[in-house]
Coordinates of C-alpha atoms in Angstrom, one line a residue:
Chain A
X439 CA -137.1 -59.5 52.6
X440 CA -138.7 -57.9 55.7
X441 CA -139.4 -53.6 54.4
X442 CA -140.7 -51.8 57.0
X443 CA -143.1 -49.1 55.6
X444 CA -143.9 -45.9 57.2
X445 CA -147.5 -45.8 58.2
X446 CA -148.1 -42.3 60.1
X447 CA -150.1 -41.2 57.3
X448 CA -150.4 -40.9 53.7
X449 CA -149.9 -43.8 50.3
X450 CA -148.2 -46.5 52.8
X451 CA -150.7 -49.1 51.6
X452 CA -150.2 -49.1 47.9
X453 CA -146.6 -49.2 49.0
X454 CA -146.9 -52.6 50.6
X455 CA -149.4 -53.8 47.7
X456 CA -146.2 -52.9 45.5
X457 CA -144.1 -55.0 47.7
X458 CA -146.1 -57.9 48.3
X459 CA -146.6 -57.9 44.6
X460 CA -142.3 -58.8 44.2
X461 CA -142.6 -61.3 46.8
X462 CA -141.2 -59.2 49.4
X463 CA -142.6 -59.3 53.5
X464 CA -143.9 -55.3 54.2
X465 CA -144.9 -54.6 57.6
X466 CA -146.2 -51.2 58.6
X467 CA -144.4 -48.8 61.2
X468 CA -146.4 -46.1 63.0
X469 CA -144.5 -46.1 66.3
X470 CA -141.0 -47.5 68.0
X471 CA -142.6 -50.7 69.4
X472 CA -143.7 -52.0 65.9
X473 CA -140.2 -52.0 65.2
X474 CA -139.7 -55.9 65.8
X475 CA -137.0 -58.9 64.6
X476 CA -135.2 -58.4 61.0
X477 CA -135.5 -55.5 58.6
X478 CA -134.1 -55.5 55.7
X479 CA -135.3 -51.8 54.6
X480 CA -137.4 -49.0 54.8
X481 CA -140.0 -46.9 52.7
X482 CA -141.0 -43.9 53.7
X483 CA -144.6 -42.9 51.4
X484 CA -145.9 -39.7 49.8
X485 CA -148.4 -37.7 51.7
X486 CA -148.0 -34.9 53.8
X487 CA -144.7 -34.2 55.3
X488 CA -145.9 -32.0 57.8
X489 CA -147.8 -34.2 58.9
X490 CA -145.8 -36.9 59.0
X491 CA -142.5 -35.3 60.7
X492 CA -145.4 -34.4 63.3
X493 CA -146.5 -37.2 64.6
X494 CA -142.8 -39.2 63.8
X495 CA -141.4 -36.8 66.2
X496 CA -143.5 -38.2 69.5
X497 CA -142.2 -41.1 70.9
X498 CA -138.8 -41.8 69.7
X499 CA -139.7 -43.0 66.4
X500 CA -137.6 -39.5 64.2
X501 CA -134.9 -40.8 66.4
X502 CA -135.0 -44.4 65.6
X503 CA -135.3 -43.8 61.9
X504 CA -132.3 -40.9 61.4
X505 CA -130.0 -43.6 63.6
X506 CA -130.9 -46.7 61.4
X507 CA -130.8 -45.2 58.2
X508 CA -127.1 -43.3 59.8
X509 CA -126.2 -47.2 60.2
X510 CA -127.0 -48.4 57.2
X511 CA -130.4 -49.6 56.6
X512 CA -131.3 -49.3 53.3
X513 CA -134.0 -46.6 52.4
X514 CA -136.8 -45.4 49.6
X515 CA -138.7 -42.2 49.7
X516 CA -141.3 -41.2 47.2
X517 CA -142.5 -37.3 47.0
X518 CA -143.3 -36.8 50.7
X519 CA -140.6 -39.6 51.6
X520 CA -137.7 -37.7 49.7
X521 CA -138.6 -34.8 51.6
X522 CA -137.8 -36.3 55.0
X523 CA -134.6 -37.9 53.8
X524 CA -133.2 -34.5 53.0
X525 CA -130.8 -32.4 55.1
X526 CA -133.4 -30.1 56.4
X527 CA -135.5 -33.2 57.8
X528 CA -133.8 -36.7 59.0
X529 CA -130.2 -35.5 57.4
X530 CA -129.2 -39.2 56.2
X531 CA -129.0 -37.7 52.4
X532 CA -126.9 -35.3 50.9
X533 CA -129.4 -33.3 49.1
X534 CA -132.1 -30.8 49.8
X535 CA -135.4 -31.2 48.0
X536 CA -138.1 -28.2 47.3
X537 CA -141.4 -28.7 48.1
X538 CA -144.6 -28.3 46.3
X539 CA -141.9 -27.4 43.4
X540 CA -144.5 -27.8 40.5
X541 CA -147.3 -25.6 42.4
X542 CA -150.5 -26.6 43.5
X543 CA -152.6 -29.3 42.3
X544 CA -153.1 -27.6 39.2
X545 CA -149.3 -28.5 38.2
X546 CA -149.7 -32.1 39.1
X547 CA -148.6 -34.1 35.9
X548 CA -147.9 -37.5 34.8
X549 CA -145.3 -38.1 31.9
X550 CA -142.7 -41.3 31.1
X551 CA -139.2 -40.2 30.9
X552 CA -136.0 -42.7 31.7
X553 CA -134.6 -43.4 35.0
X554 CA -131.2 -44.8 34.9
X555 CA -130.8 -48.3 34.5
X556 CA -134.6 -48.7 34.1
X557 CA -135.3 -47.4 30.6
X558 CA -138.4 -45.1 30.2
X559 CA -141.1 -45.5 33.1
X560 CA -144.2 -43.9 34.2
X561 CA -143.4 -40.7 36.3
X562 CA -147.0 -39.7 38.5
X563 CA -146.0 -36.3 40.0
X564 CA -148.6 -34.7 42.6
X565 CA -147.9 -31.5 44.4
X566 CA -144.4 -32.8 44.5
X567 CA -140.8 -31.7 44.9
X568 CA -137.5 -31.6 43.1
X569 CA -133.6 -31.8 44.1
X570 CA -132.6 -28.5 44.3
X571 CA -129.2 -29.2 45.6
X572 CA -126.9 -32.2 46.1
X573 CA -123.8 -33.3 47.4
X574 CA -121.0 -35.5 45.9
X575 CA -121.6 -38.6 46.6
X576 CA -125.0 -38.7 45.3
X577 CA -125.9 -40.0 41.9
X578 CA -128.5 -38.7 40.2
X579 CA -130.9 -41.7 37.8
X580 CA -133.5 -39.1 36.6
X581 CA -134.3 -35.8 35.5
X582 CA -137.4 -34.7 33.9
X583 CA -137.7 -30.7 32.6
X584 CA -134.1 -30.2 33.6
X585 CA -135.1 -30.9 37.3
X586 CA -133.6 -33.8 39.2
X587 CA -136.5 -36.1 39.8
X588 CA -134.5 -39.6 40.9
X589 CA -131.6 -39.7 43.2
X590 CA -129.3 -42.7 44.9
X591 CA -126.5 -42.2 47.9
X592 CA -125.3 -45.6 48.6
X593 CA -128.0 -47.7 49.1
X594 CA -130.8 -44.7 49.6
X595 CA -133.4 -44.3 47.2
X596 CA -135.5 -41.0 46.7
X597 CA -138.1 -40.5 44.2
X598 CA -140.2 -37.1 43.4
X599 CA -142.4 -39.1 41.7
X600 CA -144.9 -41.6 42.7
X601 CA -143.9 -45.5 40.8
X602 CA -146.6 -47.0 43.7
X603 CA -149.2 -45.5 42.0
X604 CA -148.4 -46.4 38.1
X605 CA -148.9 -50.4 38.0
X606 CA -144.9 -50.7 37.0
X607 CA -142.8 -52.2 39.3
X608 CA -139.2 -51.4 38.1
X609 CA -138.3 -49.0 40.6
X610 CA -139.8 -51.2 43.8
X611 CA -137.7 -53.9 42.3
X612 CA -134.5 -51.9 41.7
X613 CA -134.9 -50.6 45.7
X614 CA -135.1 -54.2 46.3
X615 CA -131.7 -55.5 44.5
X616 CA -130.4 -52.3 46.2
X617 CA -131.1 -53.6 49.4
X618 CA -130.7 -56.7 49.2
X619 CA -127.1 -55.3 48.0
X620 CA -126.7 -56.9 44.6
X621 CA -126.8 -53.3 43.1
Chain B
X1037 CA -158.9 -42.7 31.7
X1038 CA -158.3 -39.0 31.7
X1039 CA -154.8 -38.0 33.5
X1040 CA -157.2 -35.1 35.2
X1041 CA -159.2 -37.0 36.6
X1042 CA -156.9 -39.7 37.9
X1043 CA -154.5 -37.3 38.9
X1044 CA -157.0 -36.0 41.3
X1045 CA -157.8 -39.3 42.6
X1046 CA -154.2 -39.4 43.4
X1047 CA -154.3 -36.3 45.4
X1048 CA -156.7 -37.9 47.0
X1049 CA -154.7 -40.9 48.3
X1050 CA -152.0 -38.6 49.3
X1051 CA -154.2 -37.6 52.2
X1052 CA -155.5 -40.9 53.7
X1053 CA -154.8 -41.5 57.2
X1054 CA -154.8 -37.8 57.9
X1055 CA -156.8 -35.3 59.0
X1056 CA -158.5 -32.0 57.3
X1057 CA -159.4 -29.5 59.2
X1058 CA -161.5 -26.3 58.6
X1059 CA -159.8 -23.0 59.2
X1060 CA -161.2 -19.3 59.0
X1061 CA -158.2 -17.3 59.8
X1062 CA -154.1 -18.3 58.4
X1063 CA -153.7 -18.1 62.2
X1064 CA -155.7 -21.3 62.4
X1065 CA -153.6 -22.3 59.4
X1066 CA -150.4 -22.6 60.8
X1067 CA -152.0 -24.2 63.8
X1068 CA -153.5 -27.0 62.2
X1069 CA -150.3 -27.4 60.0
X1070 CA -148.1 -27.7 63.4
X1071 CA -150.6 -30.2 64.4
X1072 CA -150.2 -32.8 61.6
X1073 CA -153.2 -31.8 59.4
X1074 CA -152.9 -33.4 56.3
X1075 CA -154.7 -30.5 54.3
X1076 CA -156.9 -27.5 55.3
X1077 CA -160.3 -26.4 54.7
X1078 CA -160.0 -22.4 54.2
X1079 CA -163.5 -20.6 54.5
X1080 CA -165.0 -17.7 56.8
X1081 CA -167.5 -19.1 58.9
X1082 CA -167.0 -22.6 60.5
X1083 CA -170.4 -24.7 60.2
X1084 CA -171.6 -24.3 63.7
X1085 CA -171.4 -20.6 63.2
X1086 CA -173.2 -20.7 59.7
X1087 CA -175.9 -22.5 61.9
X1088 CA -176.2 -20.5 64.3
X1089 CA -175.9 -17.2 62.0
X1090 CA -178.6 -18.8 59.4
X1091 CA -179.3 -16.9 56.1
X1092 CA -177.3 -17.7 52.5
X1093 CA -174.6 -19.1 53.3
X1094 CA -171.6 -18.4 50.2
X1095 CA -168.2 -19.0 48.7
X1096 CA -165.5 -17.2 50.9
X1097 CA -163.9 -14.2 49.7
X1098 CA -161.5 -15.6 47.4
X1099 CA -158.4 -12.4 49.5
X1100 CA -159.5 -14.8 52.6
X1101 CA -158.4 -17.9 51.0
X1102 CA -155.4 -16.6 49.4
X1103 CA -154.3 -15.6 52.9
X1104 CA -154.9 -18.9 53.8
X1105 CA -152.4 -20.4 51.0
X1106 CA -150.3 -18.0 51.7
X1107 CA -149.3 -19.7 55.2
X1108 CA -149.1 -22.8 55.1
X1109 CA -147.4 -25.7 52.5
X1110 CA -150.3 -28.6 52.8
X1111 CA -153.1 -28.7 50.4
X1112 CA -155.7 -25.9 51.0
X1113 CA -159.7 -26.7 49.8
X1114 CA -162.4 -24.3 49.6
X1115 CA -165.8 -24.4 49.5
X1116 CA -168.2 -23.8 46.8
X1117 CA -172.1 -24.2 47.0
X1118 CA -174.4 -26.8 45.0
X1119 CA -174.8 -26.3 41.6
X1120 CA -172.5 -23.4 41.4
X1121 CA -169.9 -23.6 38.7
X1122 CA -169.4 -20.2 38.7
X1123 CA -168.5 -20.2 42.8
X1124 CA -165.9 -23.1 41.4
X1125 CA -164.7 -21.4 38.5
X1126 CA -163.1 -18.6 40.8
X1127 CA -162.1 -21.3 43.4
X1128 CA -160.3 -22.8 40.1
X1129 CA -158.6 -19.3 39.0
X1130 CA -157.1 -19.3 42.4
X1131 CA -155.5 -22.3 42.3
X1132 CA -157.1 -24.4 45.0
X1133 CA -156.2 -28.0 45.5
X1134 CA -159.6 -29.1 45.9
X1135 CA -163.3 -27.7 46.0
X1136 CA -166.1 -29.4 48.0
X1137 CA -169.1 -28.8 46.2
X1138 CA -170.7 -28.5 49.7
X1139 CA -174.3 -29.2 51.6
X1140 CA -172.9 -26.6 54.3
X1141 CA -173.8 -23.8 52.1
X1142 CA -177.0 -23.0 51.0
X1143 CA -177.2 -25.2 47.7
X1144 CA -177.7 -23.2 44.0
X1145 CA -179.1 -25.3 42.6
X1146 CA -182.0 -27.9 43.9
X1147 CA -181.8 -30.8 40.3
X1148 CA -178.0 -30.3 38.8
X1149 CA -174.7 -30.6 40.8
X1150 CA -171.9 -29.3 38.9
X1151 CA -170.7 -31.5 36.0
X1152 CA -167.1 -31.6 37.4
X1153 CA -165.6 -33.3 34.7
X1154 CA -165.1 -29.8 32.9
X1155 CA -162.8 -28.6 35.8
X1156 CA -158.9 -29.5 36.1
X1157 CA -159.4 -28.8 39.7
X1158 CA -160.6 -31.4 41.9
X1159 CA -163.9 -32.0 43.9
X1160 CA -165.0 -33.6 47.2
X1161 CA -168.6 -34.1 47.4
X1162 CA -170.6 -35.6 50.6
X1163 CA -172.6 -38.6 50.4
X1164 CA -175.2 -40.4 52.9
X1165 CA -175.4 -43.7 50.4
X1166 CA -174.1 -45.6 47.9
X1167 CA -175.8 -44.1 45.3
X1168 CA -175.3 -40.5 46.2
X1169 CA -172.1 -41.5 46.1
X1170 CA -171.8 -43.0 42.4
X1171 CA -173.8 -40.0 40.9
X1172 CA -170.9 -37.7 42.7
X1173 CA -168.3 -39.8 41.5
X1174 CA -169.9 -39.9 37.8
X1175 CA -170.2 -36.1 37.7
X1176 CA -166.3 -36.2 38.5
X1177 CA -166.1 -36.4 42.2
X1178 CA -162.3 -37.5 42.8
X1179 CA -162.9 -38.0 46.1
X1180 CA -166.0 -38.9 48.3
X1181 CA -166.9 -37.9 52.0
X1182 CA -169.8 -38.7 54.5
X1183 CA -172.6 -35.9 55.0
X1184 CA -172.8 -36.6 58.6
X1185 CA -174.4 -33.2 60.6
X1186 CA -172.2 -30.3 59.8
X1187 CA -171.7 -28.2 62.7
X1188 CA -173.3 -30.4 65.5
X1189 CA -170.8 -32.0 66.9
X1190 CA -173.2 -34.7 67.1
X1191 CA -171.4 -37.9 65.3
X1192 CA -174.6 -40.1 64.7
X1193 CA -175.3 -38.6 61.6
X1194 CA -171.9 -39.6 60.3
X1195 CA -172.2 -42.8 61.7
X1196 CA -175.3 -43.5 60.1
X1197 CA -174.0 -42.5 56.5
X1198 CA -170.4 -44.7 57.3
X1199 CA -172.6 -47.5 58.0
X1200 CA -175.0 -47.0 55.1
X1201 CA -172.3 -46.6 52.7
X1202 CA -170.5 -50.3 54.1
X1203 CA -173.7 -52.2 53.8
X1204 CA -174.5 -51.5 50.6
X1205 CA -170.9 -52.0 49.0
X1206 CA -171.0 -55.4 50.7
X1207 CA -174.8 -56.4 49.1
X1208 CA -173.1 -55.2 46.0
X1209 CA -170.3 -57.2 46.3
X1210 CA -172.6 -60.5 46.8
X1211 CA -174.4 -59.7 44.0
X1212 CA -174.0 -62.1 40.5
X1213 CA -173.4 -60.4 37.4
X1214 CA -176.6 -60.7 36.0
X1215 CA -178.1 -58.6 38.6
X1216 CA -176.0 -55.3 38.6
X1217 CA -177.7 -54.1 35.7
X1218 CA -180.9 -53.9 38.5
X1219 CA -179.1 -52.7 41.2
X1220 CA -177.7 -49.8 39.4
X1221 CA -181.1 -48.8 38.2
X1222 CA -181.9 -49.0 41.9
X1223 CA -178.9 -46.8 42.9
X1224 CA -179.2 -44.3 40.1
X1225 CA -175.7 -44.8 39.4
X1226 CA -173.8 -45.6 36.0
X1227 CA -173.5 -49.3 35.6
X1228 CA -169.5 -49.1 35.2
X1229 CA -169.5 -47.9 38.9
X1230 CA -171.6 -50.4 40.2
X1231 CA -169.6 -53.3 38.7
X1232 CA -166.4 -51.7 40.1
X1233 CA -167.9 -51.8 43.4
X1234 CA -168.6 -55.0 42.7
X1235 CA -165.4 -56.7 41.9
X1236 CA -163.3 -54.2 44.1
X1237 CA -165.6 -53.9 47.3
X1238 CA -164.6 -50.1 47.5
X1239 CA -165.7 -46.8 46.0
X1240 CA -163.2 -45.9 43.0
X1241 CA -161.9 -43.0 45.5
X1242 CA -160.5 -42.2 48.9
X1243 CA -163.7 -42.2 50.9
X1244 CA -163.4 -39.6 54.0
X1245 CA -165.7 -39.0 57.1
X1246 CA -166.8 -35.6 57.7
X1247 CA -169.8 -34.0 60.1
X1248 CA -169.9 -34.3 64.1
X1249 CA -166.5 -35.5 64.6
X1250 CA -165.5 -34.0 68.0
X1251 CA -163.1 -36.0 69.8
X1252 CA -159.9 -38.9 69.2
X1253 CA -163.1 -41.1 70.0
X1254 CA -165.2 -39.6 67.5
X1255 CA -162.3 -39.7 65.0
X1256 CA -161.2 -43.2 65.7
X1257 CA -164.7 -44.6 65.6
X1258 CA -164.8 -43.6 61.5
X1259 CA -161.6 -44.7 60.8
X1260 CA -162.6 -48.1 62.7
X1261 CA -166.1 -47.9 60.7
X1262 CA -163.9 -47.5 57.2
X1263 CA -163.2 -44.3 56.7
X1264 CA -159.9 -43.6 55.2
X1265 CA -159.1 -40.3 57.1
X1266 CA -161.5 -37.5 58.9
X1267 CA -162.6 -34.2 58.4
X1268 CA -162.9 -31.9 61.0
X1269 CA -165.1 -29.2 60.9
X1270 CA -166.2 -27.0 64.1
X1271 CA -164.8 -29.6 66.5
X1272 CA -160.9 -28.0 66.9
X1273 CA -161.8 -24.2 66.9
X1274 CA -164.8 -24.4 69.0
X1275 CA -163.3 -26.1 71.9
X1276 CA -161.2 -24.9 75.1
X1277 CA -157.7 -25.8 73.6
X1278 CA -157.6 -25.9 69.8
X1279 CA -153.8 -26.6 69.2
X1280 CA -154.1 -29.6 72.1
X1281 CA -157.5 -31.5 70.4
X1282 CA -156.1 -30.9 67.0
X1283 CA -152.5 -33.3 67.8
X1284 CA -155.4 -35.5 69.8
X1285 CA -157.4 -36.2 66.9
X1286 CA -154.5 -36.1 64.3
X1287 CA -152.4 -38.7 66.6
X1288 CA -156.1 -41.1 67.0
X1289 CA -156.4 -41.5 63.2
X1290 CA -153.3 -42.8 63.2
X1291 CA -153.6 -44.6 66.0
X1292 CA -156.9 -45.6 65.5
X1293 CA -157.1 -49.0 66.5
X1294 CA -155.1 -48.8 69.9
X1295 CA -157.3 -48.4 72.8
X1296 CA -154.3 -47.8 74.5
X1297 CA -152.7 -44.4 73.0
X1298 CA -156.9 -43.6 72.6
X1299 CA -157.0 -43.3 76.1
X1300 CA -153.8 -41.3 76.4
X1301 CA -154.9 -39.2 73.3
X1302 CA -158.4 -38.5 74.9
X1303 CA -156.4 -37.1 78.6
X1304 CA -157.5 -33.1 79.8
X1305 CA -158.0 -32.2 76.0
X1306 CA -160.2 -29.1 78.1
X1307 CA -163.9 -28.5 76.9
X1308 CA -165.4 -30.0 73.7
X1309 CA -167.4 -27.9 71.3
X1310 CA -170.9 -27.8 73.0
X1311 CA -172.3 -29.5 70.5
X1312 CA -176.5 -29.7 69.4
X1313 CA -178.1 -32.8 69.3
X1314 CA -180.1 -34.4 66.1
X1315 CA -183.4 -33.7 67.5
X1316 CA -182.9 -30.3 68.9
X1317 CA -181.8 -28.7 65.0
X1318 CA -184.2 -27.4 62.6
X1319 CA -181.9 -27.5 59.2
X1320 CA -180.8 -31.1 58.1
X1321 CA -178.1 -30.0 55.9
X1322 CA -177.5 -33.4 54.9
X1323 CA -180.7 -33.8 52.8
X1324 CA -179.2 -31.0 50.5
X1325 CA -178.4 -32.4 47.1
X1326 CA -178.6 -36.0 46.8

């Protein structure tokens, strides 16, 4: 399966290392033009989502993503990544995430709680956000503290937390199957 | 190992491929934000100034910072001087996202860094070698930068380091097994270090260039030399159009292996910071603390 990664700044290599890993084909995306032939998904990474919207917005590329995504290409974003998919930012999911919604660096935590249909998995949070709000059509796989931490809208994917960075490859493989539409 | 410490490592990855840029006023802030800076480096006098100022350079007033993180949402880093864990306690009771225990400021102390294992907060420290670079890293460094020439705008210095810093993980790297034990006694570095260099041909953390970076060229020239994302010192703030060279030089370290977009990038950015050559300073702030 061909998975574009986002690649304007940020974790997009340990993203593809994940992906390579399941035997999946990542390339990286950092304008329209590398854009090219099949793709089968898209993973948008943690960093900075300033940052990221910034330069994403030059170009065309904002523009390609929100209309692919609109038409059905399947999607995973982690911390910075949920950010962008929420209504503020591209619009393609229902929900609207908080940023920095743990603090500064100082409330940066790592714990193992369960994610729907995964059992208990690692959970890396850094400076990250939570769902504050969502709409009906979005199922929610994971809370941690009473904050919604994992959510799904058809075949989009968003994670607060980091799995890229934890060595287990359950949620990867899950955004996989999703994509590949045998979940 | 401790969840601190690879939390902060973590942090750390978050902002590769970006830019961090030093500030002095939340004006400058919101600025660098709008341009795409992946974090911000919040203190009162940029390093040319300091230079050109002289005297003890310190800690910023911690109201100064907190203005700072008061306007804008990316990660904002302070910086503390050698040796002082007192400087990086207070940076730690504010909540900063990450000190660099910094050769900018005159250093507190000339034999002991600080052991930054017993902080929760995370540290950049700058690095000309290998070794330096391993010693930072096994004091708790989460997160390794070049020295290069604060405040020049001179890029050689950085250069010099990038390069020093390559060639020796790749003698590492051809080393046998039997002869790390050596070669870390050579480095000055913990042995565990050394074989992780060894078998993973990388430092165990994001590895930034910092000092003389000027220009998209300058910027794209690190990240083409192996640096993992740039800091920006002087270079935005002291040239003709701030807002304009800071989307240049976030846009090239994205970009930083297309000629083609470099050339667009490097189009009527305005004047450049004036810039002091090597030769012509009298303080190498590099050879602070190593």
């Amino acid at each position: 399966m061909r998975i574009a990664v986002l690649s304007l700044q940020g974790a997009f290599e340990e993203h593809r290392q994940m992906l390579l890993r399941l035997g999946a084909d990542p390339f990286f995306v950092r304008e329209t033009a590398d854009w090219k032939g099949r793709v089968d998904g898209l993973v948008l990474p943690g960093g900075e989502s300033t940052a990221m919207v910034c330069q994403a917005q030059e170009g065309g590329l904002w523009q390609l993503l929100q209309e692919r995504i609109a038409a059905g290409l399947p999607v995973f974003g982690t911390c910075a990544g949920m950010i962008l998919l929420d209504r503020t930012h591209l619009n393609v999911m229902d929900i609207q995430a908080r940023r920095n919604a743990y603090g500064r660096q100082l409330g940066s935590f790592r714990t193992v709680a369960p994610m729907k249909g995964l059992g208990e998995i690692p959970m890396t949070f850094i400076r990250a956000p939570y769902v504050e709000d969502y709409g009906d059509g979005v199922e929610v796989l994971a809370e941690c503290g009473g904050r919604v931490v994992a959510v799904r809208q058809r075949n989009m994917l968003a994670t607060a937390f980091h799995p890229e960075l934890d060595g287990d490859p359950s949620v990867h493989r899950y955004f996989l199957q999703l994509a590949s539409g045998r979940e | 190992m401790e969840d601190r410490v690879q939390l902060n490592r973590q942090l750390a990855q978050m902002l590769k491929g970006g830019v961090i840029m030093d500030v002095t006023t939340p004006e400058q802030a919101k600025i660098a934000e709008a341009a795409g800076a992946c974090a911000v480096m919040a203190l009162e006098r940029i390093p040319a100034d300091i230079r050109a100022a002289g005297g003890v350079s310190r800690m910023s007033d911690p109201a100064m910072i907190k203005g700072i993180q008061a306007a804008v949402s990316i990660p904002v880093m302070a910086k503390c001087r050698i040796g002082h864990f007192a400087e990086a306690q207070i940076l730690e009771a504010i909540e900063i996202d990450y000190i660099d225990e910094s050769e900018v400021l005159s250093p507190a102390d000339d034999t002991y860094h600080i052991d930054k294992r017993r902080f929760r907060v995370p540290f950049v420290c700058g690095a000309r070698d290998l070794g330096e670079a391993l010693r930072r890293i096994a004091e708790g460094a989460t997160m390794i930068r070049t020295k290069g020439e604060p405040g020049t705008g001179d890029v050689i210095q950085a250069v010099r380091h990038m390069r020093q810093m390559q060639r020796e993980i790749h003698r590492i790297q051809s080393l046998g097994a039997e002869e790390l034990p050596e070669a870390a006694k050579q480095l000055q570095s913990p042995l565990d270090l050394v074989q992780f260099v060894h078998d993973n041909g990388r430092l165990p953390v994001v590895n930034f260039a910092a000092g003389g970076v000027a220009t998209p060229a300058d910027a794209a020239l690190m990240m083409q030399l192996g640096a993992e994302g740039v800091f920006v010192g002087s270079g935005i703030f002291k040239s003709g159009d701030p807002e304009k060279r800071a989307r240049a030089i976030v846009r090239a370290v994205t970009h930083f292996d297309q000629p083609d977009e470099l050339a667009r990038l490097s189009e009527g950015l305005g004047e450049a910071m004036v810039g002091i050559n090597e030769q012509e300073i009298q303080l190498l702030m590099a050879q602070r603390g190593i």
